[in-house]
């Protein structure tokens, strides 16, 4: 039985177990329906079996050796990946400006960080892709055990993961890809290619672009190492099964005709926006990341005008450009409001 179906089924057993609200006492009323399906690992309900089946189905959808559901964000996936493939004293290559969890993972493993820099695009004020030639020069200079890259970057710049993986194989280096912002990639040919079935470990945040609840995420594994032991070390023994069930349903939706149709409609609207806003410049490999510049305005000025005059809040800004994130739940109305504002400028 799937985890989603299991949570809908009420047991006839009288449970003197956790959770202490007993699926009845909804202390925080807006979450009343959540209390009803918040269960523990009881013999009567056995949600662990449902979770294992859901992860097995996910593995087949993504074409991976294994896929794990995460309820502590992509951070837990990065931590588990490093703990799985790196021993104390070994070296891990990380981008000096990467997410804090990359360095934290190296520290937890007792490993040694070797930092690398990415070129900054002066026109847009953003970091560019991870260059293959730079990686090989580091591999020649240091005895590297694992490499962590961020692809896509926050602003939607994608690295050539397939080529990087070939270099990693040549030097027996594990490749970990932080694809937190690329959870939609496996479900459309109009988006960049996912690293999920290329890298040794790939982490995706469902909550960032794929419609998931905070902080749901996925860890995909393609190597012969098992990340389950590391995940048990860093995860709670009392997981939220409603959140885990939401991951199962999220993947099923993305893989369905309805989910793919919704994604196509989103990409269509984004194409229209970029075609019609002729007063703007756009940049990046990922169309769901609207990285925009408007003539005679800095990124900070554009951000302030959008917020104060048009009630539109962006995700991130710098002096050169402004970033607005879109996901599977970004509807036509929101995109057209943004288009009207940009055209008005």
XYZ file of C-alpha atoms in Angstrom:
345
model
C 0.000 0.000 0.000
C 1.306 3.468 -0.859
C 2.099 5.902 1.911
C -0.618 8.268 0.657
C -3.288 5.550 0.805
C -2.037 4.310 4.156
C -2.524 7.714 5.781
C -6.112 7.856 4.504
C -6.885 4.520 6.147
C -7.865 4.730 9.824
C -6.825 1.854 12.080
C -9.406 0.134 14.282
C -6.766 -0.507 16.922
C -6.779 1.558 20.105
C -3.338 3.165 20.185
C -1.541 4.083 23.408
C 1.450 5.356 21.415
C 2.926 8.538 20.054
C 2.025 11.041 18.684
C 0.314 12.275 21.828
C -2.408 14.228 20.033
C -3.905 10.813 19.038
C -5.036 12.247 15.686
C -7.881 13.990 17.558
C -6.601 16.972 19.535
C -5.891 19.617 16.900
C -4.241 22.304 19.038
C -3.389 24.477 16.022
C -6.747 24.618 14.234
C -5.554 25.586 10.712
C -3.706 22.225 10.612
C -6.674 20.140 11.809
C -6.545 17.829 8.781
C -2.791 17.313 9.247
C -3.255 16.073 12.820
C -5.603 13.363 11.535
C -2.929 11.767 9.377
C 0.097 12.358 11.637
C 1.070 8.837 12.689
C 4.034 6.933 14.123
C 5.693 3.595 13.369
C 3.010 1.413 14.971
C 2.472 -2.238 14.136
C -1.134 -1.472 13.222
C -0.253 1.134 10.599
C 3.345 0.327 9.524
C 4.142 3.505 7.538
C 7.771 2.407 7.018
C 6.661 -0.236 4.528
C 4.604 2.360 2.653
C 7.582 4.729 2.561
C 9.918 2.048 1.179
C 7.414 1.238 -1.567
C 7.003 4.925 -2.431
C 10.792 5.370 -2.661
C 11.047 2.274 -4.850
C 8.490 3.729 -7.273
C 10.331 7.060 -7.260
C 13.576 5.281 -8.146
C 11.921 3.871 -11.264
C 10.479 7.247 -12.265
C 13.860 8.989 -12.022
C 15.907 6.080 -13.364
C 18.265 6.009 -10.376
C 19.863 3.273 -8.288
C 18.046 4.658 -5.270
C 15.985 7.710 -4.344
C 15.372 8.843 -0.768
C 12.662 11.206 0.498
C 13.975 14.074 2.638
C 12.043 16.241 5.087
C 14.968 18.404 6.179
C 15.584 20.024 2.801
C 18.437 19.510 0.364
C 20.784 20.249 3.262
C 20.248 16.752 4.676
C 20.904 15.241 1.240
C 24.236 17.054 0.897
C 25.264 16.040 4.422
C 24.373 12.394 3.792
C 26.150 12.330 0.421
C 29.450 13.557 1.862
C 29.207 11.305 4.924
C 28.586 8.338 2.622
C 31.556 8.730 0.284
C 34.200 10.622 2.277
C 36.398 9.500 5.182
C 38.068 11.714 7.798
C 41.155 13.466 6.467
C 40.170 13.154 2.798
C 39.752 16.217 0.588
C 36.478 17.550 -0.835
C 36.311 20.287 -3.491
C 33.651 22.907 -2.826
C 32.803 26.274 -4.317
C 33.846 29.014 -1.878
C 30.454 30.733 -2.175
C 28.305 27.592 -2.098
C 25.406 26.914 0.260
C 26.650 26.664 3.891
C 25.648 22.996 4.061
C 28.495 22.087 1.655
C 31.175 23.207 4.093
C 29.182 21.893 7.057
C 29.051 18.461 5.415
C 32.824 18.445 4.939
C 33.353 19.425 8.567
C 30.941 16.763 9.833
C 32.815 14.131 7.839
C 36.125 15.269 9.341
C 37.322 15.940 5.811
C 39.409 18.787 4.398
C 37.761 21.421 2.166
C 39.559 22.502 -1.002
C 37.889 25.693 -2.234
C 37.472 26.750 -5.855
C 36.159 29.958 -7.399
C 33.706 30.526 -10.240
C 33.985 33.299 -12.782
C 31.596 36.207 -12.209
C 29.717 37.650 -15.175
C 30.386 41.390 -14.969
C 27.324 42.289 -17.026
C 24.837 40.362 -14.891
C 26.692 40.197 -11.577
C 26.261 36.414 -11.170
C 28.548 33.363 -10.962
C 28.890 31.254 -14.112
C 29.091 27.485 -14.647
C 31.737 25.185 -13.194
C 34.441 24.832 -15.901
C 35.673 21.325 -16.739
C 39.309 22.413 -17.301
C 39.473 24.010 -13.859
C 38.258 20.815 -12.195
C 40.903 18.683 -13.890
C 43.658 21.098 -12.832
C 42.542 20.717 -9.203
C 42.413 16.933 -9.528
C 46.003 16.990 -10.773
C 47.153 19.217 -7.928
C 45.260 17.620 -5.014
C 44.200 14.137 -3.987
C 40.454 14.825 -4.169
C 37.908 12.273 -2.924
C 34.684 14.130 -3.803
C 33.571 17.192 -5.738
C 30.433 19.199 -4.975
C 29.046 21.479 -7.680
C 25.948 23.669 -7.721
C 23.980 23.222 -10.942
C 21.796 25.089 -11.580
C 23.066 28.070 -9.647
C 20.534 30.229 -7.852
C 20.238 32.314 -11.023
C 19.764 29.325 -13.333
C 23.253 28.780 -14.765
C 23.774 25.093 -15.574
C 27.104 23.261 -15.721
C 27.970 20.398 -18.093
C 27.431 17.637 -15.543
C 28.012 14.808 -18.038
C 31.500 16.088 -18.940
C 32.347 16.772 -15.311
C 31.294 13.227 -14.422
C 33.692 11.823 -17.042
C 36.562 13.772 -15.483
C 35.541 12.554 -12.026
C 35.552 8.946 -13.238
C 39.024 9.416 -14.726
C 40.375 10.450 -11.298
C 38.107 8.192 -9.166
C 36.347 11.172 -7.604
C 32.739 11.061 -6.395
C 30.507 13.732 -7.936
C 27.821 15.357 -5.779
C 25.468 17.776 -7.555
C 23.442 20.325 -5.618
C 20.474 20.501 -7.992
C 18.212 22.009 -5.359
C 16.761 24.483 -7.856
C 16.368 21.906 -10.650
C 13.680 19.563 -9.335
C 11.542 20.150 -12.449
C 14.298 19.155 -14.890
C 13.428 15.421 -15.161
C 9.896 16.254 -16.321
C 10.385 18.423 -19.413
C 12.663 18.346 -22.455
C 12.338 22.136 -22.518
C 14.405 22.379 -19.339
C 18.093 21.559 -18.816
C 19.070 17.914 -18.387
C 18.928 16.707 -14.798
C 21.972 15.304 -13.020
C 19.792 12.750 -11.211
C 20.926 9.764 -13.277
C 24.411 11.091 -14.101
C 26.121 12.166 -10.853
C 26.921 9.806 -7.993
C 24.657 11.855 -5.718
C 22.099 14.482 -6.739
C 19.987 16.536 -4.366
C 16.755 18.293 -5.395
C 14.462 20.578 -3.381
C 10.837 19.906 -4.270
C 9.749 23.017 -2.379
C 11.847 25.409 -4.463
C 10.307 24.952 -7.926
C 8.385 21.671 -7.993
C 5.409 22.539 -5.796
C 6.496 20.753 -2.619
C 5.968 21.822 0.961
C 8.861 23.332 2.898
C 11.307 21.598 3.374
C 10.664 18.497 1.206
C 13.505 17.272 -1.001
C 15.061 14.227 -2.681
C 18.428 12.474 -2.675
C 19.192 10.458 -5.826
C 22.076 7.970 -5.859
C 23.735 6.392 -8.900
C 26.832 4.849 -7.295
C 27.186 1.537 -5.473
C 27.284 3.195 -2.042
C 24.247 3.196 0.227
C 23.388 6.586 1.717
C 20.762 5.133 4.047
C 23.195 4.687 6.949
C 24.288 8.335 6.757
C 20.676 9.526 6.511
C 19.839 7.616 9.697
C 22.708 9.394 11.446
C 21.409 12.891 10.671
C 17.633 12.398 10.480
C 15.094 12.230 13.287
C 13.707 8.836 14.295
C 10.258 10.468 14.394
C 9.724 11.675 10.806
C 6.634 13.492 9.601
C 4.731 10.928 7.560
C 2.316 13.551 6.211
C 5.343 15.392 4.746
C 6.776 12.133 3.391
C 3.405 11.287 1.831
C 3.331 14.740 0.241
C 6.634 13.886 -1.471
C 5.132 10.699 -2.911
C 2.110 12.607 -4.210
C 4.323 15.429 -5.493
C 6.388 13.040 -7.630
C 3.265 11.276 -8.908
C 1.824 14.636 -9.950
C 4.987 15.799 -11.714
C 5.136 12.490 -13.591
C 1.445 12.594 -14.593
C -0.090 14.049 -17.754
C -1.627 16.815 -15.634
C 1.674 17.754 -14.028
C 3.563 17.802 -17.309
C 0.782 19.823 -18.928
C 0.919 22.336 -16.060
C 4.685 22.646 -16.533
C 4.299 23.141 -20.275
C 1.772 25.930 -19.732
C 4.155 27.620 -17.299
C 6.999 27.479 -19.829
C 4.683 28.810 -22.555
C 3.775 31.841 -20.433
C 7.409 32.517 -19.609
C 8.300 32.440 -23.308
C 5.531 34.960 -24.021
C 6.765 37.233 -21.231
C 10.326 37.256 -22.568
C 9.206 37.718 -26.183
C 6.917 40.647 -25.408
C 9.052 42.522 -22.870
C 11.305 44.004 -25.539
C 12.447 46.731 -23.123
C 14.136 44.065 -20.957
C 17.117 41.737 -21.222
C 16.934 38.158 -19.918
C 19.689 35.665 -19.186
C 20.271 32.108 -17.974
C 19.868 28.450 -18.934
C 16.732 27.813 -16.894
C 13.565 29.567 -18.139
C 11.884 29.244 -14.733
C 14.445 31.686 -13.310
C 13.595 35.159 -14.626
C 16.934 36.950 -14.471
C 16.149 40.403 -15.852
C 17.694 43.807 -16.527
C 15.845 46.974 -17.500
C 17.659 49.747 -19.358
C 18.904 52.621 -17.138
C 18.023 50.790 -13.895
C 20.331 48.889 -11.558
C 19.150 45.567 -10.209
C 18.531 47.133 -6.811
C 16.506 49.982 -8.344
C 14.380 47.568 -10.360
C 13.761 45.458 -7.269
C 12.631 48.489 -5.262
C 10.302 49.758 -7.992
C 8.688 46.344 -8.483
C 8.113 46.030 -4.755
C 6.871 49.540 -3.938
C 4.965 50.417 -7.120
C 3.710 47.039 -8.371
C 3.586 44.939 -5.156
C 5.930 42.367 -6.701
C 8.676 40.862 -4.549
C 11.664 39.241 -6.236
C 13.793 36.377 -4.923
C 17.222 37.979 -5.124
C 18.888 41.046 -6.562
C 22.331 42.537 -7.162
C 23.557 45.805 -8.645
C 23.339 44.470 -12.197
C 20.192 42.298 -12.363
C 17.108 41.046 -10.550
C 15.977 37.434 -10.118
C 12.331 36.336 -9.924
C 11.707 32.634 -9.325
C 8.862 30.674 -10.887
C 7.687 27.167 -10.086
C 4.965 24.710 -11.007
C 2.500 26.745 -8.916
C 3.233 30.067 -10.623
C 0.040 30.768 -12.540
C -0.697 32.766 -15.676
C -2.152 35.663 -13.681
C 1.070 36.221 -11.702
C 3.262 36.099 -14.800
C 1.023 38.514 -16.671
C 1.067 40.933 -13.735
C 4.848 40.855 -13.901
C 4.793 41.326 -17.671
C 2.539 44.373 -17.346
C 4.864 45.875 -14.741
C 7.990 45.321 -16.847
C 6.310 46.769 -19.926
C 5.122 49.758 -17.915
C 8.706 50.512 -16.992
